[in-house]
CSV table of C-alpha atoms in Angstrom, one decimal:
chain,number,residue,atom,x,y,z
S,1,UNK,CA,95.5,98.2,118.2
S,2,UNK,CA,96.5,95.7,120.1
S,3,UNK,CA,99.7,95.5,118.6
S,4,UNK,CA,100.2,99.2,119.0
S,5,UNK,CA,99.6,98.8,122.4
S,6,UNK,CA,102.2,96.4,122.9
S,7,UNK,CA,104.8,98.2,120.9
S,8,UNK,CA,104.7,101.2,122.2
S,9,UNK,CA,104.5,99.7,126.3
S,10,UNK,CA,107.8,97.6,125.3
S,11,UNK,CA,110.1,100.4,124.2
S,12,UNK,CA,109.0,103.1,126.8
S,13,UNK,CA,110.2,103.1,130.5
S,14,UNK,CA,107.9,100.4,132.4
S,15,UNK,CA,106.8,103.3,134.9
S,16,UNK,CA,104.8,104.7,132.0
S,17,UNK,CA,103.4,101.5,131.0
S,18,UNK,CA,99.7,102.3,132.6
S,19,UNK,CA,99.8,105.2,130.9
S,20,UNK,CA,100.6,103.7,127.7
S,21,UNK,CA,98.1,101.1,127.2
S,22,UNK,CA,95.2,103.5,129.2
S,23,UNK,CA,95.8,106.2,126.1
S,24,UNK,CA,95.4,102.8,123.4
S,25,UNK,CA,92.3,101.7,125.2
S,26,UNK,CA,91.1,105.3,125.0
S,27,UNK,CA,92.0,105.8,121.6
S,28,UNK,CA,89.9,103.0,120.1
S,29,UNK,CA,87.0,103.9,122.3
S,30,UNK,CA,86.7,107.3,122.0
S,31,UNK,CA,87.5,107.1,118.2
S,32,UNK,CA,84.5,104.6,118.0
S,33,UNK,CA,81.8,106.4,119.6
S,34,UNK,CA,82.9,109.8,117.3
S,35,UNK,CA,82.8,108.0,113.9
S,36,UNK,CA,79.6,106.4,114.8
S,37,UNK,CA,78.3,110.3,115.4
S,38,UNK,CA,79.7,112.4,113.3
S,39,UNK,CA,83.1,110.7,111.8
S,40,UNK,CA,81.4,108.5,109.4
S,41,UNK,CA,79.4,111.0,107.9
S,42,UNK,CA,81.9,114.4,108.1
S,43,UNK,CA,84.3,111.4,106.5
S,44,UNK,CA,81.6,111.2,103.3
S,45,UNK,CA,79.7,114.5,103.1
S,46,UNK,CA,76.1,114.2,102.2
S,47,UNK,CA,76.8,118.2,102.0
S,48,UNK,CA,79.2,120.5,102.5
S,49,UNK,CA,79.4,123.5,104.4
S,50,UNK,CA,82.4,124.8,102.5
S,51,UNK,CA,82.5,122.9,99.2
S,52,UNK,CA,85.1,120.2,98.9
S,53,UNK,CA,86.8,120.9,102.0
S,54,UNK,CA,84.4,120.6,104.9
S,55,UNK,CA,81.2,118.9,105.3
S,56,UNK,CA,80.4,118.0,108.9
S,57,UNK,CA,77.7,115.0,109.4
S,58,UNK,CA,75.7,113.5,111.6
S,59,UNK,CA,75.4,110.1,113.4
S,60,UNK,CA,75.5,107.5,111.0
S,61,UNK,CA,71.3,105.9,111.3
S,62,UNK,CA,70.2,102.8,110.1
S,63,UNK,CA,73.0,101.8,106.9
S,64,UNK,CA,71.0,99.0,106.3
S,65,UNK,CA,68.3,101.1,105.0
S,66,UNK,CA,67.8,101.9,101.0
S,67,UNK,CA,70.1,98.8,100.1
S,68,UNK,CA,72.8,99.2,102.4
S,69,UNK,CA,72.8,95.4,103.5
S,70,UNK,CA,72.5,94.0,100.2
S,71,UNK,CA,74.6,94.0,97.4
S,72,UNK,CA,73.2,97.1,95.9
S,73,UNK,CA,75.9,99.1,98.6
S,74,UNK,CA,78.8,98.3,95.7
S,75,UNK,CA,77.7,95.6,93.7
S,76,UNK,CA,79.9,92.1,94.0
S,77,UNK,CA,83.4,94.1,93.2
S,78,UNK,CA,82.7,95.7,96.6
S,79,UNK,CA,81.6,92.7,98.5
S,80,UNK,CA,80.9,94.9,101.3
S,81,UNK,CA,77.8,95.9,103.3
S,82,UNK,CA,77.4,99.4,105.0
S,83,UNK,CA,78.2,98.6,108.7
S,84,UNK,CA,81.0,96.0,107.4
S,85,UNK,CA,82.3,99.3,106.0
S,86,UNK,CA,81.4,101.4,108.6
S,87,UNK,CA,84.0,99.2,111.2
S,88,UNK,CA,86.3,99.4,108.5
S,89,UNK,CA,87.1,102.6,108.5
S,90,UNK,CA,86.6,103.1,112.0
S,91,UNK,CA,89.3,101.3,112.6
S,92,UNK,CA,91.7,103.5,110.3
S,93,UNK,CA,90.1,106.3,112.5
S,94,UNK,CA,91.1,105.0,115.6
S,95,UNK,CA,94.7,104.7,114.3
S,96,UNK,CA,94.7,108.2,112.9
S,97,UNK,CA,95.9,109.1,116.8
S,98,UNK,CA,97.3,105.7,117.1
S,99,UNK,CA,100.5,107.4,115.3
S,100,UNK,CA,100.5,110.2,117.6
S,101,UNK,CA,100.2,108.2,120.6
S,102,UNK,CA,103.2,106.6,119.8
S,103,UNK,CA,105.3,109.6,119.4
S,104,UNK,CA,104.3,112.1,122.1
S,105,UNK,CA,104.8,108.8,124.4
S,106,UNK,CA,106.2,109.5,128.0
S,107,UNK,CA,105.8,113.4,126.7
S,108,UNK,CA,102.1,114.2,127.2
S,109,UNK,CA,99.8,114.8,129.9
S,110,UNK,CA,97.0,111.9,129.7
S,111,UNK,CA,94.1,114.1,130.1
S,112,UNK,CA,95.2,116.5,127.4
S,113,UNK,CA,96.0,113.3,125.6
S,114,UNK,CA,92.6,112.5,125.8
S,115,UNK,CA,91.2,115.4,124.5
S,116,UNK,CA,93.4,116.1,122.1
S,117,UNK,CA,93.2,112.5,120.4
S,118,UNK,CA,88.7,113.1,120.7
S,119,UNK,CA,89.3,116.2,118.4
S,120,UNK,CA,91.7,115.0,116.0
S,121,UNK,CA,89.4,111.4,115.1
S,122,UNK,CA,86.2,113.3,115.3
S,123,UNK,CA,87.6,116.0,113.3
S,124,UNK,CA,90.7,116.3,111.8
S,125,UNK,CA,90.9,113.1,110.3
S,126,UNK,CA,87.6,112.9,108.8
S,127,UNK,CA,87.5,116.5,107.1
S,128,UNK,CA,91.1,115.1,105.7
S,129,UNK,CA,89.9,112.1,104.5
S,130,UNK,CA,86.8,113.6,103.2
S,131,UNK,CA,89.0,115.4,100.7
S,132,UNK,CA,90.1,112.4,99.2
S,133,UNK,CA,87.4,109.3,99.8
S,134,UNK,CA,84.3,111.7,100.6
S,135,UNK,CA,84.6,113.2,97.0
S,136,UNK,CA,86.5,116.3,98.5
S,137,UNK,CA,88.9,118.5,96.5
S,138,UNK,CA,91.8,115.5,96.8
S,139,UNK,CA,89.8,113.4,94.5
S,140,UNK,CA,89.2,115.8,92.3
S,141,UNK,CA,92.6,116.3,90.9
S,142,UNK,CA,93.7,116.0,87.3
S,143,UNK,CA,94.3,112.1,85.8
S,144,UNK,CA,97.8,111.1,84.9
S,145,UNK,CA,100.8,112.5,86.6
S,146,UNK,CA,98.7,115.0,88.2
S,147,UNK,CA,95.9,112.9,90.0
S,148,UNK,CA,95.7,111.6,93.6
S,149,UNK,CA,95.8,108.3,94.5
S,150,UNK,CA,95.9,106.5,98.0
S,151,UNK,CA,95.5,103.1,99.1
S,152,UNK,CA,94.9,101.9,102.3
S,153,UNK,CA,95.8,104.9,103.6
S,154,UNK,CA,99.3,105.8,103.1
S,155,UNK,CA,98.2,109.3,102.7
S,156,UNK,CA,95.2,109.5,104.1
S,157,UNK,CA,95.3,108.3,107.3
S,158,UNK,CA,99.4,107.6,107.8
S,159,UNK,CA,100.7,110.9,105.9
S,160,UNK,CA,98.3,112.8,108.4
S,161,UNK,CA,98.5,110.8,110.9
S,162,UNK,CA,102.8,111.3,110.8
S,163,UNK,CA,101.8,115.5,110.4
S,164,UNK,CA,99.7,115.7,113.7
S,165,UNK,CA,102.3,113.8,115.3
S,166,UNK,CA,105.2,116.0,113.8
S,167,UNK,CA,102.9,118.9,115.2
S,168,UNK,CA,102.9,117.5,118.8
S,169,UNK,CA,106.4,116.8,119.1
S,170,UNK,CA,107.2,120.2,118.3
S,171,UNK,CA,105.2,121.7,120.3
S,172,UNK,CA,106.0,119.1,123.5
S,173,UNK,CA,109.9,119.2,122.8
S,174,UNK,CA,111.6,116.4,124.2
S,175,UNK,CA,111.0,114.0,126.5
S,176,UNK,CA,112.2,114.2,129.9
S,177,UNK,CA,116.1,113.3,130.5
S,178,UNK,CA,116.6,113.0,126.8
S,179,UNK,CA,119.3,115.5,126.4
S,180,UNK,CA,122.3,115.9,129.1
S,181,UNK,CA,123.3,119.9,130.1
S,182,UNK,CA,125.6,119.7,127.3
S,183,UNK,CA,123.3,118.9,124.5
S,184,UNK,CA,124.4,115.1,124.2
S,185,UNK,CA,121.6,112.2,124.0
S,186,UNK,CA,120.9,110.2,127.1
S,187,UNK,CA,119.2,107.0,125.2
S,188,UNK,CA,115.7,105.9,126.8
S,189,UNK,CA,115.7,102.3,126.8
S,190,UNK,CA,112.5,100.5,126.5
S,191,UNK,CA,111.7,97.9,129.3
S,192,UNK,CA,110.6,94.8,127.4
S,193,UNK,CA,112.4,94.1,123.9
S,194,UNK,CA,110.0,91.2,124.1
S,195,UNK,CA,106.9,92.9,124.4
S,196,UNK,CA,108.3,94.8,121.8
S,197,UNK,CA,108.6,92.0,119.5
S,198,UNK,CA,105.0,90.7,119.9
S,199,UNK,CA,103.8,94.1,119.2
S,200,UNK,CA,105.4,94.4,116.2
S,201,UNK,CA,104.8,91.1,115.2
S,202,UNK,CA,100.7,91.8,115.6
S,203,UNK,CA,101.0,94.8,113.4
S,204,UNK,CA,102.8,93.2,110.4
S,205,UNK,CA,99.8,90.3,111.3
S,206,UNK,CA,97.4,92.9,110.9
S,207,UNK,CA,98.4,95.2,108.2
S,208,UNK,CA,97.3,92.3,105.9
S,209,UNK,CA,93.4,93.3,106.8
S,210,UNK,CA,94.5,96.8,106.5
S,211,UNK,CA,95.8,96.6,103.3
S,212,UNK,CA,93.7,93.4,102.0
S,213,UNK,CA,90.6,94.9,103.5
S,214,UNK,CA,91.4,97.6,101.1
S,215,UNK,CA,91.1,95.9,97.8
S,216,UNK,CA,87.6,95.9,98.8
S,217,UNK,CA,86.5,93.1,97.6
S,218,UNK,CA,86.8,89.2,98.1
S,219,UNK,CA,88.7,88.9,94.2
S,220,UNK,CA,91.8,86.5,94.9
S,221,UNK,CA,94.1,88.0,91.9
S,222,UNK,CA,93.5,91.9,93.8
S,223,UNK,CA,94.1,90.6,96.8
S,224,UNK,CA,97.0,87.9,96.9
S,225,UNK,CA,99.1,90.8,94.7
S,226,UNK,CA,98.6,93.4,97.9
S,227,UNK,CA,99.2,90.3,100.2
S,228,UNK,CA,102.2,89.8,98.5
S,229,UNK,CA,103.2,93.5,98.2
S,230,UNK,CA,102.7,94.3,101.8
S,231,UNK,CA,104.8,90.9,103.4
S,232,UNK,CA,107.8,91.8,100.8
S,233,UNK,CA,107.5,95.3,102.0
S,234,UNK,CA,107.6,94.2,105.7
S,235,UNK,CA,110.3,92.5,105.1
S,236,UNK,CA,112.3,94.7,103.0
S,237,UNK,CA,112.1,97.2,105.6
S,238,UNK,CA,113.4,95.0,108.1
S,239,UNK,CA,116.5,94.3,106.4
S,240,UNK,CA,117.4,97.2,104.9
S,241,UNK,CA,116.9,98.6,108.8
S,242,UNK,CA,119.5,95.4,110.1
S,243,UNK,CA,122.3,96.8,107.5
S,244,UNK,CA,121.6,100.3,108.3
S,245,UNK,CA,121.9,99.6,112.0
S,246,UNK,CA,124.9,97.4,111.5
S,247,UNK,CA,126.4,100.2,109.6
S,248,UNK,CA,125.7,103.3,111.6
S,249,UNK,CA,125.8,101.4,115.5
S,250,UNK,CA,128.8,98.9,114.4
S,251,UNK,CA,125.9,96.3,115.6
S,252,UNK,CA,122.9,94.9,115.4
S,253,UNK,CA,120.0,96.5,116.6
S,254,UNK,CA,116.9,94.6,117.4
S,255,UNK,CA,114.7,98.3,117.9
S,256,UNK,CA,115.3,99.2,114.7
S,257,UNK,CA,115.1,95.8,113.0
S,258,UNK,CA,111.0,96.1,114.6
């Protein structure tokens, strides 16, 4: 979040950067407090109201209770306590409007920010995820070619978190000065390429708990492969986003090398 934070103040106009980092502290705040009351438990229905696709909880109670601090919660492959699990996924909550914050920047009001982001992590993204890691009607697809998978949340959290954000925009249009009378882009620099830079820099830092953390487990062959995986990924992104820069722009172009 922090890296978010960072990113996202760096390539917007520095007037907007109190707005900016006010909507990140928000976000992992608010997105906190809901998981912990309903999130957590709409996330993996104890019941559903409509089966398989919505199954709103409650606050989350003691997890340590009935084996929930022990290794009885998953056995050793798990390596992973209830509330060690409960801030897991929090976190993936949190980041849920993370995405959207990043693309309805210097477009949105903050207070409907506000409420908008407290609806979509206490509710959207926990009945989506619920069809997939709560047992929901995701999970239940065919094996093979037919079944769903997802891990760390490429669908899950950054394939819904990319369609509420898609929904925003369009709704929202553009922001502000981006278009001349004529229909030609006026580019919106950002103020701090360098802020930028640490920002994204924190991110690739983190997305090794993200994805590590997802292995679920401590098992050093699982977990140096997605180590691995997720640096070469970083990095192949980078450069194939150099060339395609150099290509399109006839130069470099450090924003879309981050």
């Amino acid at each position: 979040h922090l890296g978010f934070a960072t990113l996202e103040a760096g390539l917007t106009q520095s007037k907007n950067t109190v707005n900016i980092l006010f909507k990140n502290v928000w976000i992992i705040s608010i997105g906190l407090l809901t998981y912990a009351l309903l999130g957590f438990n709409t996330h993996y229905p104890g019941a559903w109201q409509i089966e398989n696709w919505i199954g709103i909880g409650g606050p989350i109670g003691d997890l340590s209770a009935d084996g929930g601090d022990t290794w009885c919660y998953g056995g050793l492959g798990l390596a992973m306590a209830a509330y060690g699990d409960f801030i897991f996924q929090a976190m993936f909550a949190a980041t849920a409007a993370t995405i959207v914050s990043g693309a309805v920047a210097e477009r949105i009001k903050l207070s409907s920010f506000m409420i908008y982001s407290a609806i979509l992590v206490a509710f959207g993204y926990t009945i989506a995820g619920s069809w997939h890691w709560g047992g929901g009607w995701l999970s239940q697809l065919g094996g093979g070619d037919a079944a769903f998978y997802d891990f760390a949340g490429s669908t899950v959290v950054h394939g819904f978190g990319g369609a509420a954000a898609l929904a925003a925009v369009m709704i929202l249009g553009p922001r502000k000065g981006k278009y001349a009378k004529d229909g030609k882009i006026k580019p919106i620099l950002g103020h701090s390429m360098p802020l930028a830079a640490v920002g994204v820099f924190l991110l690739f830092f983190g997305w090794f708990g993200f994805n590590g953390g997802s292995v679920l487990s401590a098992n050093p062959g699982p977990l140096g492969l997605v180590f691995t995986t997720t640096a070469l990924a970083a990095a192949a992104g980078a450069v194939a986003s150099i060339f395609t820069s150099m290509i399109v722009l006839k130069k470099p172009d450090l924003s879309m090398a981050l």
